[in-house]
Amino acid sequence: MSILDTIANSNRRLVAEQKRTRPLKEVQEAAVATLGHQMDFPFEKALRGDGVSLIAECKKASPSRGLIAPNYPYVSIARSYEVAGAAAISCLTEPRWFHGSIVHLRDIAAAVRIPVLRKDFVVDPYQIYEAREAGAAAVLLICAILEEAQLREFMLLARSLGLSALVEAHGAEEIATALRCGAQIIGVNNRDLRDFSVNPHHAARLHELVPPGVIFVAESGIHTGEDVAALMRDGVDAVLVGEALMTAPDRTATIRELLGR
């Protein structure tokens, strides 16, 4: 079993436990009570700006790197990303391997004015309602852990709650699935989530499979301004950068260098 499947199965067990302590109906009602706020899909708008938009990630740990940030003042980090010019923030909420929490997302969303993505391994509608309640503007949906019918269902649910869906694919077949389901934002991960190997050119090679009008995001393996400039020449709309920012001695300077400012 791959680490991706292991994390997905862990999340299924976690959601089942959460439902016992806080029923789905309660989370649904709390999510619906927030409607009226951020119903204009600000995440999509942010990624359709001029040039390449940066999604800057808050991440304490990962399966491939272990503990990345022992000191993790996530709100301060998110605010520094906003000031430096990030278009959106990605917040890891998976607790076991990434040391994330929905509380991190809630606190960040309340502290910044740019949209926040819930970065997690979404396997149940519960997590989408939970994201809406916490103030997210978007959720990550990973093709590799969802059946096509599930992906379509989750995308429709997200849309009905005013949430954008960043649909992550790793190959041509998954991109085709995402497009059949009506994805408006497709992310191609340069990191293979089955073994965590990274090919920094993978996303650029698959960009031609995504039609104009669908936002294309390159994820992982992006470290320098030259990397971003090359992706911009390839027509990429946005980049998601995590470890390069979380390990940088000066995150503000790194963002400005990535964006060529």
Coordinates of C-alpha atoms in Angstrom, one line a residue:
M1 CA 0.0 0.0 0.0
S2 CA 1.4 3.4 -0.9
I3 CA 1.8 6.2 1.6
L4 CA -1.0 8.1 -0.3
D5 CA -3.4 5.2 0.3
T6 CA -2.3 4.9 3.9
I7 CA -3.0 8.6 4.6
A8 CA -6.4 8.4 2.9
N9 CA -7.4 5.4 4.9
S10 CA -6.2 7.1 8.1
N11 CA -8.4 10.1 7.2
R12 CA -11.4 7.8 6.7
R13 CA -11.0 6.5 10.2
L14 CA -10.4 10.0 11.6
V15 CA -13.6 11.3 10.0
A16 CA -15.6 8.4 11.3
E17 CA -14.4 9.3 14.8
Q18 CA -15.2 12.9 14.3
K19 CA -18.8 12.1 13.3
R20 CA -19.3 10.3 16.6
T21 CA -18.3 13.3 18.6
R22 CA -19.7 15.9 16.3
P23 CA -22.4 14.6 13.9
L24 CA -22.4 15.5 10.2
K25 CA -25.7 17.4 10.6
E26 CA -24.2 19.8 13.1
V27 CA -21.2 20.5 10.8
Q28 CA -23.6 21.0 7.8
E29 CA -25.7 23.5 9.7
A30 CA -22.6 25.4 10.8
A31 CA -21.3 25.5 7.3
V32 CA -24.5 26.7 5.8
A33 CA -24.7 29.4 8.4
T34 CA -21.6 31.0 6.9
L35 CA -23.1 31.2 3.4
G36 CA -23.2 34.8 2.2
H37 CA -19.5 35.2 2.9
Q38 CA -17.0 34.5 0.2
M39 CA -19.6 33.3 -2.3
D40 CA -17.8 35.0 -5.2
F41 CA -15.1 32.3 -5.3
P42 CA -12.1 34.5 -4.3
F43 CA -9.6 31.6 -4.7
E44 CA -10.3 31.4 -8.5
K45 CA -10.2 35.2 -8.8
A46 CA -6.8 35.3 -7.1
L47 CA -5.3 32.7 -9.4
R48 CA -6.6 34.5 -12.6
G49 CA -4.5 37.6 -11.8
D50 CA -1.7 38.9 -14.1
G51 CA 1.4 36.8 -14.3
V52 CA 2.0 33.7 -12.1
S53 CA 0.0 33.7 -8.9
L54 CA 1.7 32.2 -5.8
I55 CA -0.1 29.9 -3.4
A56 CA 2.2 29.9 -0.3
E57 CA 1.9 27.0 2.0
C58 CA 1.8 26.7 5.8
K59 CA 3.2 23.2 6.7
K60 CA 4.8 22.0 9.9
A61 CA 5.8 18.5 8.7
S62 CA 5.5 16.1 5.8
P63 CA 6.0 12.3 5.3
S64 CA 9.0 13.0 3.0
R65 CA 10.8 15.5 5.2
G66 CA 9.5 14.7 8.7
L67 CA 9.4 17.8 11.0
I68 CA 10.0 20.9 8.9
A69 CA 9.2 23.7 11.3
P70 CA 9.6 22.8 15.0
N71 CA 8.7 26.4 15.7
Y72 CA 5.4 26.9 13.9
P73 CA 3.8 30.3 14.4
Y74 CA 1.4 29.6 11.6
V75 CA -0.6 32.9 11.8
S76 CA 2.5 35.0 11.7
I77 CA 3.8 32.9 8.8
A78 CA 0.5 33.4 6.9
R79 CA 0.5 37.1 7.5
S80 CA 4.1 37.4 6.2
Y81 CA 3.1 35.5 3.0
E82 CA 0.2 38.0 2.5
V83 CA 2.4 41.0 3.0
A84 CA 5.1 39.6 0.6
G85 CA 2.6 39.3 -2.3
A86 CA 1.2 35.7 -2.2
A87 CA -2.2 35.5 -3.9
A88 CA -3.5 32.7 -1.7
I89 CA -2.4 30.5 1.2
S90 CA -2.5 26.7 1.5
C91 CA -2.9 25.4 5.0
L92 CA -2.2 21.7 5.8
T93 CA -4.8 20.3 8.1
E94 CA -3.9 16.6 8.1
P95 CA -2.9 15.8 11.7
R96 CA -0.8 12.7 11.7
W97 CA 1.9 13.1 9.0
F98 CA 1.7 16.8 8.4
H99 CA 1.0 17.9 12.1
G100 CA -1.9 20.1 10.8
S101 CA -5.2 21.0 12.2
I102 CA -8.5 22.6 11.2
V103 CA -7.8 25.1 13.9
H104 CA -4.8 26.3 12.0
L105 CA -7.0 26.9 9.0
R106 CA -9.6 28.7 11.1
D107 CA -7.0 31.0 12.7
I108 CA -5.3 31.8 9.4
A109 CA -8.5 32.5 7.5
A110 CA -9.5 34.9 10.3
A111 CA -6.2 36.7 10.2
V112 CA -5.6 37.3 6.5
R113 CA -7.5 38.9 3.6
I114 CA -6.3 36.6 0.9
P115 CA -8.1 33.3 0.2
V116 CA -7.1 30.1 2.1
L117 CA -7.0 26.6 0.6
R118 CA -7.7 23.6 2.9
K119 CA -4.8 21.3 1.9
D120 CA -5.7 17.8 3.0
F121 CA -6.7 14.3 1.8
V122 CA -10.4 14.8 1.4
V123 CA -12.3 11.5 1.5
D124 CA -15.6 12.5 2.9
P125 CA -18.2 15.4 2.5
Y126 CA -17.7 16.1 6.2
Q127 CA -14.3 17.6 5.5
I128 CA -15.8 19.9 2.9
Y129 CA -18.5 21.2 5.2
E130 CA -15.8 21.6 7.9
A131 CA -13.6 23.6 5.5
R132 CA -16.5 26.0 4.8
E133 CA -17.2 26.5 8.5
A134 CA -13.6 27.2 9.2
G135 CA -13.4 30.0 6.6
A136 CA -11.6 28.2 3.7
A137 CA -12.1 29.5 0.2
A138 CA -11.1 26.3 -1.5
V139 CA -10.5 22.6 -0.9
L140 CA -8.0 20.2 -2.4
L141 CA -9.5 17.1 -4.1
I142 CA -7.0 14.4 -5.2
C143 CA -8.0 12.3 -8.1
A144 CA -5.8 9.4 -7.0
I145 CA -7.9 8.7 -3.8
L146 CA -11.3 9.4 -5.2
E147 CA -13.6 7.5 -7.6
E148 CA -14.8 9.6 -10.5
A149 CA -18.3 9.7 -9.1
Q150 CA -17.0 10.9 -5.7
L151 CA -14.9 13.6 -7.4
R152 CA -17.9 14.9 -9.2
E153 CA -20.0 14.8 -6.0
F154 CA -17.4 16.6 -4.0
M155 CA -16.9 19.3 -6.6
L156 CA -20.6 20.0 -6.8
L157 CA -20.8 20.1 -3.0
A158 CA -17.9 22.5 -2.8
R159 CA -19.4 24.7 -5.4
S160 CA -22.8 24.8 -3.6
L161 CA -20.9 26.1 -0.5
G162 CA -19.0 28.8 -2.4
L163 CA -15.8 26.8 -2.3
S164 CA -13.4 26.4 -5.2
A165 CA -11.9 23.0 -5.8
L166 CA -8.3 22.6 -6.7
V167 CA -8.3 19.2 -8.4
E168 CA -5.0 17.5 -8.2
A169 CA -3.8 15.1 -10.9
H170 CA -0.6 13.4 -11.6
G171 CA -1.0 12.0 -15.1
A172 CA -2.9 12.3 -18.3
E173 CA -5.7 10.0 -17.3
E174 CA -6.3 11.9 -14.1
I175 CA -6.4 15.2 -15.9
A176 CA -9.0 13.7 -18.3
T177 CA -11.1 12.6 -15.3
A178 CA -10.8 16.1 -13.7
L179 CA -12.0 17.7 -17.0
R180 CA -14.9 15.3 -17.4
C181 CA -16.0 16.3 -13.9
G182 CA -15.9 20.0 -14.8
A183 CA -12.8 21.1 -12.9
Q184 CA -12.1 24.8 -13.1
I185 CA -8.7 24.5 -11.4
I186 CA -6.3 21.6 -12.1
G187 CA -3.1 21.2 -10.2
V188 CA -0.4 18.9 -11.4
N189 CA 1.9 17.7 -8.6
N190 CA 5.6 17.3 -9.5
R191 CA 5.8 15.0 -6.5
D192 CA 4.5 11.5 -7.0
L193 CA 2.4 10.9 -3.9
R194 CA 2.9 7.1 -4.2
D195 CA 6.6 7.3 -3.4
F196 CA 7.3 11.1 -2.9
S197 CA 9.8 11.3 -5.7
V198 CA 9.9 14.7 -7.4
N199 CA 10.3 15.5 -11.1
P200 CA 10.4 19.3 -11.4
H201 CA 9.4 19.3 -15.1
H202 CA 6.4 17.0 -14.7
A203 CA 3.7 19.7 -14.5
A204 CA 5.0 21.7 -17.4
R205 CA 4.9 18.6 -19.7
L206 CA 1.3 18.0 -18.9
H207 CA 0.1 21.6 -19.2
E208 CA -0.8 21.2 -22.9
L209 CA -3.5 18.7 -21.8
V210 CA -5.5 21.4 -20.0
P211 CA -7.6 23.6 -22.2
P212 CA -7.5 27.4 -22.0
G213 CA -9.9 28.8 -19.4
V214 CA -9.1 26.1 -16.9
I215 CA -6.6 27.4 -14.3
F216 CA -3.4 25.4 -14.2
V217 CA -1.4 25.1 -11.0
A218 CA 2.1 23.6 -10.8
E219 CA 2.8 22.0 -7.4
S220 CA 5.9 20.9 -5.6
G221 CA 9.6 21.0 -6.6
I222 CA 9.6 24.8 -7.1
H223 CA 12.4 26.6 -5.4
T224 CA 13.7 29.6 -7.3
G225 CA 12.6 32.6 -9.3
E226 CA 14.0 30.8 -12.4
D227 CA 11.7 27.9 -11.8
V228 CA 8.7 30.2 -11.6
A229 CA 9.8 32.1 -14.7
A230 CA 10.2 28.9 -16.7
L231 CA 6.7 27.8 -15.7
M232 CA 5.3 31.2 -16.6
R233 CA 6.8 30.8 -20.1
D234 CA 5.0 27.5 -20.3
G235 CA 1.7 29.2 -19.6
V236 CA 1.2 28.0 -16.0
D237 CA -1.3 30.2 -14.1
A238 CA -0.2 29.6 -10.5
V239 CA 2.4 27.7 -8.5
L240 CA 2.0 26.1 -5.0
V241 CA 5.2 26.4 -3.0
G242 CA 5.6 24.8 0.4
E243 CA 8.9 23.4 1.6
A244 CA 11.0 26.1 -0.1
L245 CA 9.2 28.7 1.9
M246 CA 8.9 26.8 5.2
T247 CA 12.7 26.2 5.2
A248 CA 13.7 29.7 4.0
P249 CA 15.6 31.9 6.5
D250 CA 13.7 34.9 5.1
R251 CA 10.3 33.9 3.7
T252 CA 9.4 37.4 2.6
A253 CA 12.6 37.7 0.6
T254 CA 12.0 34.2 -0.9
I255 CA 8.5 35.1 -2.0
R256 CA 9.7 38.3 -3.7
E257 CA 12.5 36.3 -5.4
L258 CA 10.0 33.7 -6.6
L259 CA 7.8 36.4 -8.0
G260 CA 10.7 38.4 -9.6
R261 CA 10.1 41.5 -7.4

